[in-house]
mmCIF file of C-alpha atoms in Angstrom:
data_model
loop_
_atom_site.group_PDB
_atom_site.id
_atom_site.type_symbol
_atom_site.label_atom_id
_atom_site.label_comp_id
_atom_site.label_asym_id
_atom_site.label_seq_id
_atom_site.Cartn_x
_atom_site.Cartn_y
_atom_site.Cartn_z
ATOM 1 C CA UNK M 275 39.083 45.493 18.131
ATOM 2 C CA UNK M 276 42.515 44.206 17.134
ATOM 3 C CA UNK M 277 43.891 43.993 13.598
ATOM 4 C CA UNK M 278 45.138 40.474 12.903
ATOM 5 C CA UNK M 279 45.963 38.364 9.909
ATOM 6 C CA UNK M 280 43.680 35.404 9.334
ATOM 7 C CA UNK M 281 46.502 33.098 10.442
ATOM 8 C CA UNK M 282 47.057 35.007 13.677
ATOM 9 C CA UNK M 283 43.305 35.062 14.306
ATOM 10 C CA UNK M 284 43.218 31.271 14.053
ATOM 11 C CA UNK M 285 46.115 31.022 16.486
ATOM 12 C CA UNK M 286 44.308 33.343 18.879
ATOM 13 C CA UNK M 287 41.182 31.212 18.581
ATOM 14 C CA UNK M 288 43.123 28.059 19.454
ATOM 15 C CA UNK M 289 44.798 29.780 22.400
ATOM 16 C CA UNK M 290 41.488 31.008 23.827
ATOM 17 C CA UNK M 291 39.812 27.625 23.357
ATOM 18 C CA UNK M 292 42.678 25.936 25.218
ATOM 19 C CA UNK M 293 42.436 28.469 28.050
ATOM 20 C CA UNK M 294 38.683 27.968 28.277
ATOM 21 C CA UNK M 295 38.815 24.169 28.460
ATOM 22 C CA UNK M 296 41.755 22.055 29.576
ATOM 23 C CA UNK M 297 40.293 19.100 27.645
ATOM 24 C CA UNK M 298 41.222 20.803 24.348
ATOM 25 C CA UNK M 299 44.351 19.183 22.907
ATOM 26 C CA UNK M 300 46.098 19.790 19.596
ATOM 27 C CA UNK M 301 47.567 17.098 17.349
ATOM 28 C CA UNK M 302 49.448 17.441 14.085
ATOM 29 C CA UNK M 303 52.685 17.282 12.179
ATOM 30 C CA UNK M 304 55.230 19.921 13.256
ATOM 31 C CA UNK M 305 52.662 21.909 15.241
ATOM 32 C CA UNK M 306 54.761 22.060 18.413
ATOM 33 C CA UNK M 307 58.286 23.376 18.271
ATOM 34 C CA UNK M 308 57.942 24.594 14.676
ATOM 35 C CA UNK M 309 54.474 26.083 15.224
ATOM 36 C CA UNK M 310 53.090 24.437 12.086
ATOM 37 C CA UNK M 311 54.148 25.033 8.505
ATOM 38 C CA UNK M 312 51.968 28.162 8.450
ATOM 39 C CA UNK M 313 52.871 29.066 12.072
ATOM 40 C CA UNK M 314 49.243 28.921 13.184
ATOM 41 C CA UNK M 315 50.177 27.116 16.418
ATOM 42 C CA UNK M 316 53.267 29.236 17.085
ATOM 43 C CA UNK M 317 53.811 29.740 20.835
ATOM 44 C CA UNK M 318 51.179 27.270 21.996
ATOM 45 C CA UNK M 319 53.691 24.581 22.956
ATOM 46 C CA UNK M 320 55.473 27.013 25.303
ATOM 47 C CA UNK M 321 52.193 28.048 26.929
ATOM 48 C CA UNK M 322 50.417 24.687 27.225
ATOM 49 C CA UNK M 323 53.164 22.062 27.105
ATOM 50 C CA UNK M 324 53.781 18.895 25.121
ATOM 51 C CA UNK M 325 50.844 16.994 26.636
ATOM 52 C CA UNK M 326 48.379 19.405 25.011
ATOM 53 C CA UNK M 327 50.282 20.402 21.860
ATOM 54 C CA UNK M 328 51.351 17.070 20.420
ATOM 55 C CA UNK M 329 53.776 16.657 17.516
ATOM 56 C CA UNK M 330 52.700 13.527 15.686
ATOM 57 C CA UNK M 331 54.317 11.173 13.189
ATOM 58 C CA UNK M 332 53.633 11.738 9.480
ATOM 59 C CA UNK M 333 50.579 9.489 9.544
ATOM 60 C CA UNK M 334 47.238 11.215 9.025
ATOM 61 C CA UNK M 335 45.172 8.086 9.582
ATOM 62 C CA UNK M 336 46.960 7.560 12.896
ATOM 63 C CA UNK M 337 46.496 11.207 13.887
ATOM 64 C CA UNK M 338 42.739 11.159 13.347
ATOM 65 C CA UNK M 339 42.438 7.690 14.865
ATOM 66 C CA UNK M 340 44.197 8.965 17.990
ATOM 67 C CA UNK M 341 41.761 11.890 18.077
ATOM 68 C CA UNK M 342 38.857 9.423 18.017
ATOM 69 C CA UNK M 343 40.312 7.644 21.049
ATOM 70 C CA UNK M 344 40.809 10.938 22.870
ATOM 71 C CA UNK M 345 37.226 11.964 22.138
ATOM 72 C CA UNK M 346 36.028 8.659 23.606
ATOM 73 C CA UNK M 347 37.828 9.634 26.821
ATOM 74 C CA UNK M 348 36.251 13.081 27.079
ATOM 75 C CA UNK M 349 38.837 15.253 25.326
ATOM 76 C CA UNK M 350 38.212 17.796 22.575
ATOM 77 C CA UNK M 351 40.957 17.089 20.026
ATOM 78 C CA UNK M 352 41.870 19.632 17.375
ATOM 79 C CA UNK M 353 43.697 17.987 14.476
ATOM 80 C CA UNK M 354 45.793 19.918 11.980
ATOM 81 C CA UNK M 355 46.108 18.329 8.550
ATOM 82 C CA UNK M 356 49.257 19.948 7.207
ATOM 83 C CA UNK M 357 47.916 20.456 3.671
ATOM 84 C CA UNK M 358 44.540 19.760 2.076
ATOM 85 C CA UNK M 359 45.817 16.950 -0.153
ATOM 86 C CA UNK M 360 47.213 15.126 2.892
ATOM 87 C CA UNK M 361 43.735 14.493 4.294
ATOM 88 C CA UNK M 362 43.119 11.525 1.994
ATOM 89 C CA UNK M 363 45.057 8.979 4.094
ATOM 90 C CA UNK M 364 42.750 9.965 6.977
ATOM 91 C CA UNK M 365 39.602 9.659 4.876
ATOM 92 C CA UNK M 366 38.656 6.236 6.212
ATOM 93 C CA UNK M 367 38.928 7.374 9.837
ATOM 94 C CA UNK M 368 36.912 10.547 9.161
ATOM 95 C CA UNK M 369 34.124 8.942 7.125
ATOM 96 C CA UNK M 370 33.871 5.561 8.866
ATOM 97 C CA UNK M 371 34.554 6.611 12.480
ATOM 98 C CA UNK M 372 34.426 10.344 13.189
ATOM 99 C CA UNK M 373 31.205 10.903 11.229
ATOM 100 C CA UNK M 374 29.448 7.710 12.331
ATOM 101 C CA UNK M 375 30.172 7.007 16.007
ATOM 102 C CA UNK M 376 27.523 9.289 17.509
ATOM 103 C CA UNK M 377 24.850 7.667 15.348
ATOM 104 C CA UNK M 378 26.266 4.163 15.749
ATOM 105 C CA UNK M 379 26.118 4.404 19.549
ATOM 106 C CA UNK M 380 22.597 5.910 19.542
ATOM 107 C CA UNK M 381 23.950 9.140 20.952
ATOM 108 C CA UNK M 382 25.950 7.673 23.824
ATOM 109 C CA UNK M 383 29.304 8.692 22.330
ATOM 110 C CA UNK M 384 30.079 12.161 21.014
ATOM 111 C CA UNK M 385 32.923 13.090 18.690
ATOM 112 C CA UNK M 386 33.842 16.721 19.519
ATOM 113 C CA UNK M 387 36.747 16.666 17.047
ATOM 114 C CA UNK M 388 37.778 19.661 14.957
ATOM 115 C CA UNK M 389 39.859 18.856 11.876
ATOM 116 C CA UNK M 390 41.630 21.959 10.565
ATOM 117 C CA UNK M 391 42.623 21.848 6.901
ATOM 118 C CA UNK M 392 44.708 24.543 5.134
ATOM 119 C CA UNK M 393 42.854 24.503 1.877
ATOM 120 C CA UNK M 394 42.635 25.441 -1.812
ATOM 121 C CA UNK M 395 45.068 27.123 -4.174
ATOM 122 C CA UNK M 396 46.617 30.417 -5.057
ATOM 123 C CA UNK M 397 50.023 30.036 -3.378
ATOM 124 C CA UNK M 398 52.019 28.385 -6.169
ATOM 125 C CA UNK M 399 52.452 25.127 -4.261
ATOM 126 C CA UNK M 400 53.445 21.628 -5.371
ATOM 127 C CA UNK M 401 51.155 18.690 -6.124
ATOM 128 C CA UNK M 402 48.747 17.688 -3.310
ATOM 129 C CA UNK M 403 49.175 21.111 -1.663
ATOM 130 C CA UNK M 404 46.268 22.955 -3.342
ATOM 131 C CA UNK M 405 43.306 20.591 -3.242
ATOM 132 C CA UNK M 406 39.626 21.460 -2.696
ATOM 133 C CA UNK M 407 38.141 18.297 -1.154
ATOM 134 C CA UNK M 408 35.102 19.874 0.526
ATOM 135 C CA UNK M 409 32.486 17.986 -1.528
ATOM 136 C CA UNK M 410 33.651 14.643 -0.099
ATOM 137 C CA UNK M 411 32.918 15.807 3.428
ATOM 138 C CA UNK M 412 29.732 17.704 2.605
ATOM 139 C CA UNK M 413 28.412 14.434 1.182
ATOM 140 C CA UNK M 414 29.213 12.619 4.445
ATOM 141 C CA UNK M 415 26.347 12.647 6.935
ATOM 142 C CA UNK M 416 27.456 13.324 10.507
ATOM 143 C CA UNK M 417 30.010 16.059 9.775
ATOM 144 C CA UNK M 418 29.754 19.810 9.995
ATOM 145 C CA UNK M 419 31.793 21.551 7.297
ATOM 146 C CA UNK M 420 32.918 25.155 7.799
ATOM 147 C CA UNK M 421 34.869 27.404 5.402
ATOM 148 C CA UNK M 422 36.017 30.785 6.699
ATOM 149 C CA UNK M 423 36.910 33.857 4.655
ATOM 150 C CA UNK M 424 38.144 36.568 7.048
ATOM 151 C CA UNK M 425 40.006 36.946 10.369
ATOM 152 C CA UNK M 426 36.970 37.760 12.533
ATOM 153 C CA UNK M 427 35.064 34.745 11.254
ATOM 154 C CA UNK M 428 38.143 32.536 11.605
ATOM 155 C CA UNK M 429 38.571 33.474 15.263
ATOM 156 C CA UNK M 430 34.948 33.048 16.270
ATOM 157 C CA UNK M 431 34.062 30.052 14.115
ATOM 158 C CA UNK M 432 37.107 28.072 15.239
ATOM 159 C CA UNK M 433 36.215 28.613 18.888
ATOM 160 C CA UNK M 434 32.633 27.579 18.137
ATOM 161 C CA UNK M 435 33.793 24.476 16.287
ATOM 162 C CA UNK M 436 35.994 23.373 19.188
ATOM 163 C CA UNK M 437 33.187 23.984 21.696
ATOM 164 C CA UNK M 438 30.687 22.026 19.581
ATOM 165 C CA UNK M 439 29.917 18.410 20.387
ATOM 166 C CA UNK M 440 29.730 17.689 16.651
ATOM 167 C CA UNK M 441 32.762 16.750 14.534
ATOM 168 C CA UNK M 442 33.746 19.702 12.362
ATOM 169 C CA UNK M 443 35.820 19.826 9.185
ATOM 170 C CA UNK M 444 37.279 23.339 9.306
ATOM 171 C CA UNK M 445 38.628 24.685 6.024
ATOM 172 C CA UNK M 446 41.119 27.576 6.141
ATOM 173 C CA UNK M 447 41.924 29.327 2.823
ATOM 174 C CA UNK M 448 45.690 29.291 2.886
ATOM 175 C CA UNK M 449 46.096 32.115 0.384
ATOM 176 C CA UNK M 450 44.328 34.389 2.877
ATOM 177 C CA UNK M 451 46.487 33.515 5.889
ATOM 178 C CA UNK M 452 48.260 36.885 5.635
ATOM 179 C CA UNK M 453 45.157 38.984 4.914
ATOM 180 C CA UNK M 454 44.341 41.367 7.758
ATOM 181 C CA UNK M 455 41.077 42.340 9.401
ATOM 182 C CA UNK M 456 39.563 43.565 12.657
ATOM 183 C CA UNK M 457 38.971 40.913 15.329
ATOM 184 C CA UNK M 458 37.140 41.323 18.630
ATOM 185 C CA UNK M 459 39.232 39.134 20.907
ATOM 186 C CA UNK M 460 36.962 39.901 23.880
ATOM 187 C CA UNK M 461 33.732 38.799 22.195
ATOM 188 C CA UNK M 462 31.720 36.117 23.961
ATOM 189 C CA UNK M 463 30.749 33.028 22.015
ATOM 190 C CA UNK M 464 27.229 33.508 23.338
ATOM 191 C CA UNK M 465 27.006 36.789 21.418
ATOM 192 C CA UNK M 466 28.491 35.457 18.170
ATOM 193 C CA UNK M 467 26.263 34.461 15.228
ATOM 194 C CA UNK M 468 25.871 30.675 14.949
ATOM 195 C CA UNK M 469 28.581 29.108 12.822
ATOM 196 C CA UNK M 470 25.919 27.568 10.566
ATOM 197 C CA UNK M 471 24.546 30.885 9.331
ATOM 198 C CA UNK M 472 25.386 32.401 5.964
ATOM 199 C CA UNK M 473 26.199 36.096 5.838
ATOM 200 C CA UNK M 474 25.075 38.705 3.342
ATOM 201 C CA UNK M 475 28.238 40.754 2.858
ATOM 202 C CA UNK M 476 26.788 43.132 0.305
ATOM 203 C CA UNK M 477 23.175 43.975 -0.457
ATOM 204 C CA UNK M 478 22.064 43.955 -4.088
ATOM 205 C CA UNK M 479 18.998 43.719 -6.311
ATOM 206 C CA UNK M 480 19.983 42.376 -9.754
ATOM 207 C CA UNK M 481 21.618 39.003 -9.010
ATOM 208 C CA UNK M 482 22.885 36.933 -6.089
ATOM 209 C CA UNK M 483 26.529 35.815 -6.051
ATOM 210 C CA UNK M 484 27.081 32.918 -3.628
ATOM 211 C CA UNK M 485 30.492 31.629 -2.606
ATOM 212 C CA UNK M 486 32.803 30.816 0.323
ATOM 213 C CA UNK M 487 36.440 30.811 1.428
ATOM 214 C CA UNK M 488 38.998 32.734 -0.608
ATOM 215 C CA UNK M 489 36.476 33.238 -3.408
ATOM 216 C CA UNK M 490 34.574 35.692 -1.202
ATOM 217 C CA UNK M 491 37.136 38.433 -1.831
ATOM 218 C CA UNK M 492 36.912 37.776 -5.595
ATOM 219 C CA UNK M 493 33.129 37.982 -5.410
ATOM 220 C CA UNK M 494 33.274 41.326 -3.617
ATOM 221 C CA UNK M 495 35.660 42.618 -6.277
ATOM 222 C CA UNK M 496 33.175 41.464 -8.924
ATOM 223 C CA UNK M 497 30.382 43.324 -7.154
ATOM 224 C CA UNK M 498 32.477 46.511 -7.148
ATOM 225 C CA UNK M 499 33.257 46.123 -10.847
ATOM 226 C CA UNK M 500 29.629 45.367 -11.708
ATOM 227 C CA UNK M 501 28.471 48.466 -9.848
ATOM 228 C CA UNK M 502 30.573 50.582 -12.212
ATOM 229 C CA UNK M 503 28.450 49.082 -14.997
ATOM 230 C CA UNK M 504 25.158 49.773 -13.234
ATOM 231 C CA UNK M 505 24.631 46.236 -11.914
ATOM 232 C CA UNK M 506 23.739 45.611 -8.263
ATOM 233 C CA UNK M 507 25.052 42.272 -6.965
ATOM 234 C CA UNK M 508 24.175 40.716 -3.627
ATOM 235 C CA UNK M 509 27.145 38.725 -2.230
ATOM 236 C CA UNK M 510 26.591 35.848 0.188
ATOM 237 C CA UNK M 511 29.362 34.102 2.115
ATOM 238 C CA UNK M 512 27.984 30.640 2.898
ATOM 239 C CA UNK M 513 30.442 30.120 5.799
ATOM 240 C CA UNK M 514 28.874 26.722 6.526
ATOM 241 C CA UNK M 515 28.873 24.143 3.730
ATOM 242 C CA UNK M 516 27.112 21.514 5.825
ATOM 243 C CA UNK M 517 24.542 22.412 6.860
ATOM 244 C CA UNK M 518 23.864 25.227 4.380
ATOM 245 C CA UNK M 519 21.771 28.155 5.567
ATOM 246 C CA UNK M 520 19.175 27.875 2.810
ATOM 247 C CA UNK M 521 16.811 30.317 4.515
ATOM 248 C CA UNK M 522 19.260 33.174 3.928
ATOM 249 C CA UNK M 523 20.080 31.949 0.424
ATOM 250 C CA UNK M 524 16.412 31.621 -0.558
ATOM 251 C CA UNK M 525 15.554 35.063 0.818
ATOM 252 C CA UNK M 526 18.199 36.610 -1.429
ATOM 253 C CA UNK M 527 17.206 34.620 -4.519
ATOM 254 C CA UNK M 528 13.542 35.552 -4.097
ATOM 255 C CA UNK M 529 14.638 39.194 -4.121
ATOM 256 C CA UNK M 530 17.015 39.119 -7.107
ATOM 257 C CA UNK M 531 15.695 36.243 -9.228
ATOM 258 C CA UNK M 532 19.156 35.444 -10.590
ATOM 259 C CA UNK M 533 21.981 33.344 -9.149
ATOM 260 C CA UNK M 534 25.681 32.647 -9.700
ATOM 261 C CA UNK M 535 27.477 30.182 -7.415
ATOM 262 C CA UNK M 536 31.288 30.094 -7.390
ATOM 263 C CA UNK M 537 34.006 27.927 -5.870
ATOM 264 C CA UNK M 538 37.552 26.773 -6.596
ATOM 265 C CA UNK M 539 36.750 23.061 -6.531
ATOM 266 C CA UNK M 540 35.947 21.135 -9.701
ATOM 267 C CA UNK M 541 32.472 21.590 -11.144
ATOM 268 C CA UNK M 542 31.269 17.976 -11.372
ATOM 269 C CA UNK M 543 29.138 17.085 -8.300
ATOM 270 C CA UNK M 544 30.535 20.060 -6.422
ATOM 271 C CA UNK M 545 29.015 22.210 -3.699
ATOM 272 C CA UNK M 546 27.671 24.632 -6.325
ATOM 273 C CA UNK M 547 25.639 21.866 -7.945
ATOM 274 C CA UNK M 548 23.936 21.021 -4.658
ATOM 275 C CA UNK M 549 23.300 24.676 -3.815
ATOM 276 C CA UNK M 550 21.748 25.308 -7.238
ATOM 277 C CA UNK M 551 19.599 22.165 -7.027
ATOM 278 C CA UNK M 552 18.319 23.236 -3.616
ATOM 279 C CA UNK M 553 17.658 26.789 -4.825
ATOM 280 C CA UNK M 554 15.679 25.395 -7.752
ATOM 281 C CA UNK M 555 13.578 23.262 -5.406
ATOM 282 C CA UNK M 556 12.850 26.173 -3.072
ATOM 283 C CA UNK M 557 12.699 29.168 -5.413
ATOM 284 C CA UNK M 558 11.824 27.922 -8.896
ATOM 285 C CA UNK M 559 8.925 30.324 -9.413
ATOM 286 C CA UNK M 560 11.155 33.296 -8.499
ATOM 287 C CA UNK M 561 13.988 32.532 -10.936
ATOM 288 C CA UNK M 562 14.275 34.808 -13.970
ATOM 289 C CA UNK M 563 17.077 32.748 -15.552
ATOM 290 C CA UNK M 564 18.889 29.461 -15.043
ATOM 291 C CA UNK M 565 21.422 29.595 -12.163
ATOM 292 C CA UNK M 566 25.073 29.292 -13.230
ATOM 293 C CA UNK M 567 28.243 27.843 -11.710
ATOM 294 C CA UNK M 568 31.725 29.332 -11.902
ATOM 295 C CA UNK M 569 34.225 26.741 -10.702
ATOM 296 C CA UNK M 570 37.610 25.177 -11.122
ATOM 297 C CA UNK M 571 37.965 22.877 -14.112
ATOM 298 C CA UNK M 572 37.400 19.121 -13.965
ATOM 299 C CA UNK M 573 41.113 18.325 -13.906
ATOM 300 C CA UNK M 574 43.688 17.461 -11.265
ATOM 301 C CA UNK M 575 44.995 20.689 -9.775
ATOM 302 C CA UNK M 576 47.465 22.107 -12.315
ATOM 303 C CA UNK M 577 51.140 23.014 -11.823
ATOM 304 C CA UNK M 578 51.805 26.331 -10.097
ATOM 305 C CA UNK M 579 52.501 28.245 -13.314
ATOM 306 C CA UNK M 580 49.061 27.301 -14.664
ATOM 307 C CA UNK M 581 46.883 27.703 -11.598
ATOM 308 C CA UNK M 582 45.760 31.212 -12.585
ATOM 309 C CA UNK M 583 43.934 29.603 -15.525
ATOM 310 C CA UNK M 584 42.220 27.127 -13.209
ATOM 311 C CA UNK M 585 41.033 29.406 -10.411
ATOM 312 C CA UNK M 586 37.806 31.338 -11.053
ATOM 313 C CA UNK M 587 38.720 34.991 -11.492
ATOM 314 C CA UNK M 588 37.017 38.349 -11.809
ATOM 315 C CA UNK M 589 36.409 38.007 -15.548
ATOM 316 C CA UNK M 590 34.768 34.585 -15.251
ATOM 317 C CA UNK M 591 32.480 35.789 -12.468
ATOM 318 C CA UNK M 592 31.453 38.885 -14.402
ATOM 319 C CA UNK M 593 30.826 36.823 -17.544
ATOM 320 C CA UNK M 594 28.460 34.567 -15.577
ATOM 321 C CA UNK M 595 26.690 37.646 -14.207
ATOM 322 C CA UNK M 596 26.231 38.938 -17.776
ATOM 323 C CA UNK M 597 24.758 35.602 -18.796
ATOM 324 C CA UNK M 598 22.194 35.360 -15.984
ATOM 325 C CA UNK M 599 21.204 38.948 -16.796
ATOM 326 C CA UNK M 600 21.060 38.097 -20.523
ATOM 327 C CA UNK M 601 23.338 40.990 -21.364
ATOM 328 C CA UNK M 602 24.434 41.241 -25.030
ATOM 329 C CA UNK M 603 28.148 40.911 -24.320
ATOM 330 C CA UNK M 604 27.781 37.569 -22.539
ATOM 331 C CA UNK M 605 29.419 34.408 -23.850
ATOM 332 C CA UNK M 606 27.531 31.254 -24.744
ATOM 333 C CA UNK M 607 27.682 27.991 -22.851
ATOM 334 C CA UNK M 608 26.022 26.257 -19.930
ATOM 335 C CA UNK M 609 28.473 26.973 -17.105
ATOM 336 C CA UNK M 610 31.622 29.032 -16.646
#
C-alpha cells in the first residue's frame, strides 16, 4: 500500500491505464507541459509523448468532438474538462453524440470515452469553477456517471472507467485533491469491486445517510458526532450515480427505516430526489419517517466568501438526522 493524495492517485491511474493500453490518449487544456491546472497529468507528457498527451485549444466542444472521432477509430480517449463549469460548451457533443452513438448504430460503434471533470465547491474559486452539474448527465441515457471520494477509489475507478466500453462522466471532488489515503498500486482490476457498486463505509442501525464525492467525509463526521449522542448512522457512498446500486441502498433502508440523502448540488430535480423516489418505490413499507434531502440551495453558486453558507455542513446533516428520528430538538420544514 502507498499513501497518495487523491490527485496523485488519479495521476497514477492515468499512467497505469496508458501503460496497459497504447490506445489510451489524453486530451485537454494545459494537460501536457503544465500537467493540468491541478497537476493531475504531471509527468505524463515526458513519459508518453505529445501524440498521447495532447494539449488542446480552449474549445470544449472541439475537445469532446475530437474524442468522438478518436473513439470511432478504436482509441480510448480520456478528456479533461479543466473546471466543472466549463463542461457546458461540450454539452451538445456529450448528450447528442457520446451518449447516443452506440444506440444509434445498433451496437456497431462503441464510445469508450472517459470525461474527467474537477467538480464541486469548497476551494474559494471564481464563477463557473465550482459547479455541480451531475444531474444533467445522470438524466442522460447512455452515460455512466461516477463520483469518487477517496484516493483508493479514484485510482481503481478511473482505470475501470478507461477500460470500459461505455462512455463515463468521471467527477473528481477538487477540494479533496490533496487529501491522502492508502492506495494499492499493484491491485488487479479483476479483483477490484465493480465501479457501479455503492459502498457501506460505516454500519449503523438508526438511520441511513447516503451521499457521494466530497460530502462523504462530512457524512462520516456527522456519524461520529451522532454517535456521541447515542445515534447509530449507516453511511453509504454511492460512488456510481448512474447506474445507482439500489440493491445496497435498499438493504440499508430496510434495516434502519430512516433516510437522509445529501449532496452539494441544488435541491430541485437533483440526484437526491431521484434516490428518494426510488427508495420510496422499493422500501415504502419499511420507512418509519419521510426521507429528507440536505443539499445546496437553488441558486447560482455563490461568491467564494459565501460558499460556506451554501455547502451542506455538519449542522445541517445532523438537523436532518434529528428530524427523521423525530427528536425534540429538530427544526421544522420539509427539507434541509
